[in-house]
Short mmCIF file of C-alpha atoms in Angstrom, two decimals:
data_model
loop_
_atom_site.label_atom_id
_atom_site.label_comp_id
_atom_site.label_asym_id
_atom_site.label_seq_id
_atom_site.Cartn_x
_atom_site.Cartn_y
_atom_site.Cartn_z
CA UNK A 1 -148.98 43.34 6.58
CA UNK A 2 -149.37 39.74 5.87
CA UNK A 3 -147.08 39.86 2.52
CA UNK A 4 -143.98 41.50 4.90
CA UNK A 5 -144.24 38.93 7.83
CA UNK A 6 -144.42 36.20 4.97
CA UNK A 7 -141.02 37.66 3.65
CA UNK A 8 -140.03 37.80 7.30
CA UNK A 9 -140.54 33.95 7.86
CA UNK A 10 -139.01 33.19 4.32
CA UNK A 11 -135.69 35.49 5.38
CA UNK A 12 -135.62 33.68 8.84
CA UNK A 13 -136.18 30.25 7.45
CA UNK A 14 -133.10 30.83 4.48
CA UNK A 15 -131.09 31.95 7.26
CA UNK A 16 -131.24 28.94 8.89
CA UNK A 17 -130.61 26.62 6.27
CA UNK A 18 -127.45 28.55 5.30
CA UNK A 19 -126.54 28.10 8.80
CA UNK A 20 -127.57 24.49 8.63
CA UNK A 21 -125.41 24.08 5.65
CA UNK A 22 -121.99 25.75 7.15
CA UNK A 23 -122.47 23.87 10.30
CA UNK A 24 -122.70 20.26 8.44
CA UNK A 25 -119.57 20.97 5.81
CA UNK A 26 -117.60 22.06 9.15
CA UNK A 27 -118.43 18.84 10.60
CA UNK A 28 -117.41 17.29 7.45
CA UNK A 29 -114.34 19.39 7.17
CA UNK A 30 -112.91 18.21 10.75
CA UNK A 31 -113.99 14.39 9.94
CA UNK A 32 -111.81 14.30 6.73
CA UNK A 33 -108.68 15.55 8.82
CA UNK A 34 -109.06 13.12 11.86
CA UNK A 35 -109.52 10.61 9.07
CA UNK A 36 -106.46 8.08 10.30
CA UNK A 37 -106.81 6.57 7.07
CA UNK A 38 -106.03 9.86 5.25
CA UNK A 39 -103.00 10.29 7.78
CA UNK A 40 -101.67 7.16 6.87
CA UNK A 41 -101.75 7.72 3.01
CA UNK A 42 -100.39 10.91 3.15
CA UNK A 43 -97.37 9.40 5.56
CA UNK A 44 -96.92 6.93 2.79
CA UNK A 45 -96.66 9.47 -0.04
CA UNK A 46 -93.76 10.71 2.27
CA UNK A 47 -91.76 7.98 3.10
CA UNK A 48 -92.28 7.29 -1.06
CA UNK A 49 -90.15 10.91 -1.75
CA UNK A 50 -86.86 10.33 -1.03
CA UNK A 51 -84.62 11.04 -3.87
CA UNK A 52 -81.45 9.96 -4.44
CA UNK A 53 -78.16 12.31 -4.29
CA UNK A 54 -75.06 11.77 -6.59
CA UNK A 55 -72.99 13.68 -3.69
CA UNK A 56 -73.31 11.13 -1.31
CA UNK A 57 -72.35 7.10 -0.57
CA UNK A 58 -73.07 4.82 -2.31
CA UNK A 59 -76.74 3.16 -1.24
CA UNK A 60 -77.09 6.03 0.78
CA UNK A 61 -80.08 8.08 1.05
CA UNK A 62 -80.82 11.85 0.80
CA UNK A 63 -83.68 13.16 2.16
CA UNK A 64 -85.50 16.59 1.05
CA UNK A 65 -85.04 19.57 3.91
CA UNK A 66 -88.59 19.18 4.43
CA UNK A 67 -88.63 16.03 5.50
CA UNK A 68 -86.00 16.38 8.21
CA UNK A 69 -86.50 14.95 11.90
CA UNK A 70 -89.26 17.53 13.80
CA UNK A 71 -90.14 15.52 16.23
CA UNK A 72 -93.84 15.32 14.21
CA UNK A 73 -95.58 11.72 14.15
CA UNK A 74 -95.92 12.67 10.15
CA UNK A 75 -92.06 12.68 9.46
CA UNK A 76 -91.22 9.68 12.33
CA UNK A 77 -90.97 6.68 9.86
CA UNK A 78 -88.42 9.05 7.52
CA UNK A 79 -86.32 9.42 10.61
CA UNK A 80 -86.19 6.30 11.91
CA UNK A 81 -85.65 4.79 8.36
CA UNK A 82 -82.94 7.52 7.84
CA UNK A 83 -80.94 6.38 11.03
CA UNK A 84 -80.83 2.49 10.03
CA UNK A 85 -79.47 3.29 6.20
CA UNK A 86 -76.82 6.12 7.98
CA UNK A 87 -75.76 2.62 10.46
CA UNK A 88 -75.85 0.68 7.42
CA UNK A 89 -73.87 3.15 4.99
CA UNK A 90 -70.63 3.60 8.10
CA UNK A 91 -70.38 -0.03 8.84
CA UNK A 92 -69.74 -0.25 5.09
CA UNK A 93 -66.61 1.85 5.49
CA UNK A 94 -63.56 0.30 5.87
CA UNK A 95 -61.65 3.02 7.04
CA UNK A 96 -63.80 2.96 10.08
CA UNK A 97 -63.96 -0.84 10.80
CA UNK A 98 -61.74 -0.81 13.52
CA UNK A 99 -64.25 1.46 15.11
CA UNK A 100 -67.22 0.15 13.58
CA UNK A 101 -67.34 -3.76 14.00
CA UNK A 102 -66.99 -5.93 16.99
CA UNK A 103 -67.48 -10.14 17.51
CA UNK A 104 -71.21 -11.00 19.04
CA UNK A 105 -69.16 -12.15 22.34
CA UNK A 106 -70.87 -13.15 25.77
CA UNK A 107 -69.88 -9.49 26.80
CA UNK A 108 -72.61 -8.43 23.92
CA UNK A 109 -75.14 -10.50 24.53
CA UNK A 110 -74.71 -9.85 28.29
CA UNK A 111 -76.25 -6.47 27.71
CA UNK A 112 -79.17 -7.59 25.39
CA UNK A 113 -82.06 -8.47 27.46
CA UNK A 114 -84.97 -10.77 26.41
CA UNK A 115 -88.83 -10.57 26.20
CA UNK A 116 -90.02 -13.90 24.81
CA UNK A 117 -93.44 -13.20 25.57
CA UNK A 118 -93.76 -10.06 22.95
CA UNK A 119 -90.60 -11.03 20.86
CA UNK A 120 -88.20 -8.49 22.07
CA UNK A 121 -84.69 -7.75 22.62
CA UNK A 122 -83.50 -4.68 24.22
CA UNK A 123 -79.60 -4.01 24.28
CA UNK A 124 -78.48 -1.96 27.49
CA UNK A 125 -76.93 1.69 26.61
CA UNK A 126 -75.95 2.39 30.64
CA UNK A 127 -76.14 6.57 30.83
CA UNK A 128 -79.07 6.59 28.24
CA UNK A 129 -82.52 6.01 30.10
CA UNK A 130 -81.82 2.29 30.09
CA UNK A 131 -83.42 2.08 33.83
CA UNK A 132 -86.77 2.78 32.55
CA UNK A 133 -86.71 0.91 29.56
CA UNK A 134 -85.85 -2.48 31.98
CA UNK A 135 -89.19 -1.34 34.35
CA UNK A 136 -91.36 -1.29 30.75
CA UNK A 137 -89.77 -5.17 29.97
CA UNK A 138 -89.87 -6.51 33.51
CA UNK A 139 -93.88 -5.22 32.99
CA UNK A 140 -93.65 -6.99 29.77
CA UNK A 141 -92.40 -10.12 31.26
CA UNK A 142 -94.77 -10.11 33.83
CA UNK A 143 -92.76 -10.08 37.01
CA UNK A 144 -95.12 -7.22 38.26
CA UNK A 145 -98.27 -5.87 37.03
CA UNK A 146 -97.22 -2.43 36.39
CA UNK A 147 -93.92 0.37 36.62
CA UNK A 148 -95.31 2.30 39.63
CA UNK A 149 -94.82 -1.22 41.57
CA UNK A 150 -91.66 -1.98 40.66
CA UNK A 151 -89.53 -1.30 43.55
CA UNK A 152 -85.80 0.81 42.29
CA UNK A 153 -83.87 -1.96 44.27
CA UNK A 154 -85.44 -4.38 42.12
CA UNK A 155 -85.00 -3.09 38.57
CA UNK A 156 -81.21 -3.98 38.37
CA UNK A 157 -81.17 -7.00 40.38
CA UNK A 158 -81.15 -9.78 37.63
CA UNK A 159 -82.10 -12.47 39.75
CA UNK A 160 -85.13 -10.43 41.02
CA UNK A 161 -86.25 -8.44 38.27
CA UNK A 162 -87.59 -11.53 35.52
CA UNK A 163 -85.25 -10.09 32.75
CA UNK A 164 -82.90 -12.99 31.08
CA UNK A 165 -80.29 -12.29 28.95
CA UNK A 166 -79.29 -13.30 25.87
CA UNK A 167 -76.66 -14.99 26.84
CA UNK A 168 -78.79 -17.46 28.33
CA UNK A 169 -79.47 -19.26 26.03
CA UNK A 170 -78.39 -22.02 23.69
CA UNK A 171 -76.38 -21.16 20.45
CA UNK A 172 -79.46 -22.12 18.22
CA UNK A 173 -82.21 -20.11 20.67
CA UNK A 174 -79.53 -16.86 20.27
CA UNK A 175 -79.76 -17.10 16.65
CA UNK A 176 -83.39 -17.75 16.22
CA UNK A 177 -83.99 -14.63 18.54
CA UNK A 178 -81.53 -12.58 17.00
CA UNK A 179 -83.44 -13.11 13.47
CA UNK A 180 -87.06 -13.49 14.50
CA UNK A 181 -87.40 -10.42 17.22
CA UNK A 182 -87.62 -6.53 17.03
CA UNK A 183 -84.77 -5.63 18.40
CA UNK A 184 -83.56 -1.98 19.88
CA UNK A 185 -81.10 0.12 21.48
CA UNK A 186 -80.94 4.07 22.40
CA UNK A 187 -77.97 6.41 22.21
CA UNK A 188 -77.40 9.68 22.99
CA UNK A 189 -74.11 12.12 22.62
CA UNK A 190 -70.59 9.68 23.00
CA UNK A 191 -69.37 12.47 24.85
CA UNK A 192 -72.24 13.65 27.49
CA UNK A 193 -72.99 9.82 28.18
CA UNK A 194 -69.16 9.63 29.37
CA UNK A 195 -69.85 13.11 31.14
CA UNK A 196 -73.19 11.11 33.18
CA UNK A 197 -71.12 8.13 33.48
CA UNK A 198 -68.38 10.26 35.40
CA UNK A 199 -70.73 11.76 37.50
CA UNK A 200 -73.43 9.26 38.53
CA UNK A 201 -70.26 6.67 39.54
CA UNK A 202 -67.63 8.92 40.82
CA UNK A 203 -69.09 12.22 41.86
CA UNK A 204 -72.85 11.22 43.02
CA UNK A 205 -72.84 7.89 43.34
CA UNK A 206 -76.48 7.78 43.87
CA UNK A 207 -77.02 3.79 44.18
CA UNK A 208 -74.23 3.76 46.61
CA UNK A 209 -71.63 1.59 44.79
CA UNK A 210 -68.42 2.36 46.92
CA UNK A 211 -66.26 -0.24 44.19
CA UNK A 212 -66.17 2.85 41.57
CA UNK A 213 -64.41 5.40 44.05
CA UNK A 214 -62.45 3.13 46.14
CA UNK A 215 -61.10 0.74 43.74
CA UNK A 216 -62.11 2.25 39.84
CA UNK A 217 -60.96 5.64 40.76
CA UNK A 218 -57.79 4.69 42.34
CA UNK A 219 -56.34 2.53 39.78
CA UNK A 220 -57.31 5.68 37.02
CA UNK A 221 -55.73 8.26 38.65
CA UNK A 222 -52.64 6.31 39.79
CA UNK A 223 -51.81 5.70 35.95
CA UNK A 224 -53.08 8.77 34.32
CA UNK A 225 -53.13 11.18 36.65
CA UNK A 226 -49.97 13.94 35.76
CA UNK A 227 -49.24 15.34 39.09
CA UNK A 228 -48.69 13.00 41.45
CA UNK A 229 -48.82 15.25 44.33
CA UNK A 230 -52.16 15.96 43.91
CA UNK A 231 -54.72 14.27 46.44
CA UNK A 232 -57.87 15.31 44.96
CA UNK A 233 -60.13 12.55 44.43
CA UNK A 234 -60.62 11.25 40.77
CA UNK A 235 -60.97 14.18 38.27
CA UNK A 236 -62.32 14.29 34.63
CA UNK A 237 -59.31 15.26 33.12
CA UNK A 238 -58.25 11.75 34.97
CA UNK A 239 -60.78 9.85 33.64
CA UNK A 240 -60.94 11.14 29.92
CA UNK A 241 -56.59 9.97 30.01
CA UNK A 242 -57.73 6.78 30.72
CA UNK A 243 -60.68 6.36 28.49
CA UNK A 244 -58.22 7.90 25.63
CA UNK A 245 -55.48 5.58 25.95
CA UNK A 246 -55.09 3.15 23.33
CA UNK A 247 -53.91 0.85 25.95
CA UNK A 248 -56.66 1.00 28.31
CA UNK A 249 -57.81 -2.67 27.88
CA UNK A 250 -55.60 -4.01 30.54
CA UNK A 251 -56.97 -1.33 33.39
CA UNK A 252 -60.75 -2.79 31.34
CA UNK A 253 -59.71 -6.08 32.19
CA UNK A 254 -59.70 -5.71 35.78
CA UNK A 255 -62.79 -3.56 36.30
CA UNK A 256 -64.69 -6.50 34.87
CA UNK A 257 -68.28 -5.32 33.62
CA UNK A 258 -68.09 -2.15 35.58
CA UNK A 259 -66.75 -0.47 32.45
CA UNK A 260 -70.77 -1.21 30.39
CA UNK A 261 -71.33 2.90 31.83
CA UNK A 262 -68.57 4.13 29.50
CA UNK A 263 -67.12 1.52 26.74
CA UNK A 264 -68.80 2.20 23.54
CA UNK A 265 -72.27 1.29 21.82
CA UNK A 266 -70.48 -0.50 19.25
CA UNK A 267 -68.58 -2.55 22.65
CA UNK A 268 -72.08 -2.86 23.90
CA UNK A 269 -74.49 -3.68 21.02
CA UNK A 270 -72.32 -4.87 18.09
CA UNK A 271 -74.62 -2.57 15.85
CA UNK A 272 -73.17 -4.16 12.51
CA UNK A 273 -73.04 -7.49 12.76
CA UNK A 274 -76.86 -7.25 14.65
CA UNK A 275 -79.87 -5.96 12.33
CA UNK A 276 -81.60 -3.52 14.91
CA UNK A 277 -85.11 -2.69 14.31
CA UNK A 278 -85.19 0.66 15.80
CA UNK A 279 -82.19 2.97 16.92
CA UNK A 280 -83.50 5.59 19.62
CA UNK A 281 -81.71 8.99 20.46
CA UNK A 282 -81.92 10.16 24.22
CA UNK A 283 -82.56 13.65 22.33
CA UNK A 284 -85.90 12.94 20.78
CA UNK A 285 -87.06 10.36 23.07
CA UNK A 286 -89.65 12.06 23.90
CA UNK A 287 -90.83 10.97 20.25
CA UNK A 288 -88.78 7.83 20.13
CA UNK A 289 -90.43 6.04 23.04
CA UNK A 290 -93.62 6.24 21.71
CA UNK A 291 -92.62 4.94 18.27
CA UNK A 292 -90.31 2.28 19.90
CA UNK A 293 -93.69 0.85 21.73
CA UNK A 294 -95.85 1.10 18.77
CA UNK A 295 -93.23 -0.73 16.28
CA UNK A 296 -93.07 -3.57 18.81
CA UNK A 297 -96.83 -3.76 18.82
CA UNK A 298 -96.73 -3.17 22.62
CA UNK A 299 -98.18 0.64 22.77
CA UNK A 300 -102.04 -0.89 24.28
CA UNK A 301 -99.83 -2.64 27.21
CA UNK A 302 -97.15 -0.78 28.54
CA UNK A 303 -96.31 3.07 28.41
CA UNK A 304 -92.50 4.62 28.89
CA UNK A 305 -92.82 6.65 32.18
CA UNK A 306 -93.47 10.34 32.61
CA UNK A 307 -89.68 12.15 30.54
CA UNK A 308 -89.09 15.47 32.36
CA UNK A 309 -88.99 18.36 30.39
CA UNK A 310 -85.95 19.16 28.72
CA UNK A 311 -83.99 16.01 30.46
CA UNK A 312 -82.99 14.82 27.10
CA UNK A 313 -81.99 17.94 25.51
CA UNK A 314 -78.35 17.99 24.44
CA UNK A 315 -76.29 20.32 26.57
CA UNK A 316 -73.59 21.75 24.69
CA UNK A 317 -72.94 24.57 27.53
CA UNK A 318 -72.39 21.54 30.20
CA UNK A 319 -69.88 19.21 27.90
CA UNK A 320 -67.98 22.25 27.10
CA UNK A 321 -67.76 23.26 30.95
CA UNK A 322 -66.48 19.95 31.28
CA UNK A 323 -63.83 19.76 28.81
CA UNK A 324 -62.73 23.49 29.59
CA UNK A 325 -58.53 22.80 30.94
CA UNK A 326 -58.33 19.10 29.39
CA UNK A 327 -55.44 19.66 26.57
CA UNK A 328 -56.48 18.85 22.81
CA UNK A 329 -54.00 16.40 22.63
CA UNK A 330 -56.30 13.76 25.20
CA UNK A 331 -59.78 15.18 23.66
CA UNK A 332 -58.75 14.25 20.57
CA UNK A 333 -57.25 10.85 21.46
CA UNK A 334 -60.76 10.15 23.31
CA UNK A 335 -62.56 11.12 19.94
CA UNK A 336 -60.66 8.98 18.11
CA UNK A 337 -61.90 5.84 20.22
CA UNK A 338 -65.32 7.01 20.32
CA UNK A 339 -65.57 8.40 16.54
CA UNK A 340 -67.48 5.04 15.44
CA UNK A 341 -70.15 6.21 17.90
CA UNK A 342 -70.34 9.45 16.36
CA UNK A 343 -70.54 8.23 12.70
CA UNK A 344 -73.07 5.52 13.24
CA UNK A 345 -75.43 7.27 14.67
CA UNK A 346 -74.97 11.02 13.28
CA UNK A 347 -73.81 12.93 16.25
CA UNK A 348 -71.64 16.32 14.94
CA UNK A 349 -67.94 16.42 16.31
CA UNK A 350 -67.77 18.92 19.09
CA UNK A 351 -66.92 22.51 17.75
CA UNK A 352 -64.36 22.94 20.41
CA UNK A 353 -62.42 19.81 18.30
CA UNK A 354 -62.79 22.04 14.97
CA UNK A 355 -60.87 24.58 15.88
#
């Protein structure tokens, strides 16, 4: 009886070593994969695998399938990377110069707002998120101590809000800031920003600006609008005429800076003469934001405000709703101003275009 409870303690006490065993290589297991310096190597073996295609530009990168944007922190430098070299590889065209280049004017810098204390510039997309991006820099700047206490009235009111512009400064101070800082910008579909732009300034009009309906409106639809009998207020067929017409600069001229919600990011941001750090898509800003913050070594300061689900998604259904009765012949015209905002920055030309 002795000899089988002796075997009994011997079974019991192997059974708990193997058990031992298992649980410390699990532990093991799960500290090798949290390992961030593992993460980081294997990122670098990544961004190291890009191979070069004989099918495409000169300079220009191709990029396995596999290692295509999915919204993954893994693949995030790739993308990024990917998005600077496409810029890069279209302001090299000279068929698209036109299109593709603009001067650094006052009207530029204008839009580019300033963070000296974290060594920052941020050039202002209107249509694209840009509201909460200025409540994350006024933080930044210090004007208030965080984005919940920033009151909406404040955040475009430049003489409130602590945000200077680059325009503000000397010639020399421009260029050392223009070399020396990280720099960004976001961008999203050229043709659902105009579609946003249309209806937050002539259909909602939610920061009450009466200027865009009773002034902007009326001087659009009293030069583009077809049937002059018609006393409906502004329309988008209306306002994609204008935005189409080669000679819209004049109608520009006299709605001053009011036309930042729909001139284009090349207009706004001069993308090839300035070296941007980071180029964001509204799409994937749920990733982008994040990556924005941590590139500009701000991530342990400041976070970018709660995003909505789905907000950002493209809507095809919507700018296809909206260009439903507008004639190919002013679609295409309006593509044609805005296709150095499609090539830069790799949106596809609408499908109803391709047909």
């Amino acid at each position: 009886m002795f000899d089988n409870m002796h075997h009994q303690w011997l079974l019991l006490a192997a059974c708990f070593w193997v058990i031992l065993m298992f649980m410390v290589a699990s532990k093991f297991i799960t500290l090798t994969f949290k390992d961030p310096d593992a993460y980081s190597a294997k990122q670098e073996f990544l961004f190291l695998t890009a191979v070069p295609d004989a099918g495409r530009l000169p300079g220009e990168t191709h990029f396995p399938e596999e290692l295509k944007p999915t919204g993954k922190m893994l693949v995030e430098p790739l993308v990024y990377a990917q998005r600077l070299e496409l810029m890069r590889n279209v302001c090299r065209e000279d068929a698209l110069r036109n299109l593709s280049h603009t001067a650094v004017s006052k009207f530029v810098l204008d839009r580019i707002f300033v963070c000296d204390k974290h060594k920052i510039l941020f050039c202002q997309t209107p249509k694209v998120g840009n509201t909460q991006w200025k409540k994350v820099l006024i933080v930044l700047n210090g004007a208030f101590p965080s984005i919940e206490e920033i009151p909406e009235n404040v955040v475009h009111d430049h003489e409130k809000n602590g945000l200077p512009r680059l325009s503000s400064f000397s010639e020399a101070e421009i260029q050392k800031r223009l070399k020396t800082y990280f720099k960004f910008f976001i961008v999203r579909d050229p043709f659902e920003r105009l579609i946003s732009a249309f209806k937050d300034k002539f259909v909602h009009n939610p920061r009450f600006e009466p200027w865009y309906r009773h002034e902007i409106a009326p001087g659009i639809i009293r030069k583009y609008r077809r049937n002059r009998t018609e006393t409906r207020g502004i329309q988008f067929e209306d306002f994609v005429r204008y935005l189409g017409d080669p000679n819209h600069r004049w109608l520009d001229l006299q709605f001053g800076d009011h036309i930042i919600h729909w001139v284009t990011y090349v207009e706004l941001c001069a993308p090839c003469e300035i070296t941007y750090s980071v180029v964001g898509h509204h799409e994937t800003l749920e990733d982008d934001a994040p990556y924005i913050l941590r590139e500009a070594g701000i991530d342990h300061l400041v976070a970018y405000p709660t995003i909505p689900l789905g907000i950002t998604a493209y809507n095809r259904t919507k700018v296809e709703q909206y260009f439903l009765g507008i004639s190919k012949r002013d679609i295409r015209r309006l593509y044609a101003r805005f296709e150095g905002d499609f090539k830069l920055f790799g949106y596809q030309k609408p499908e109803f275009l391709l047909n």
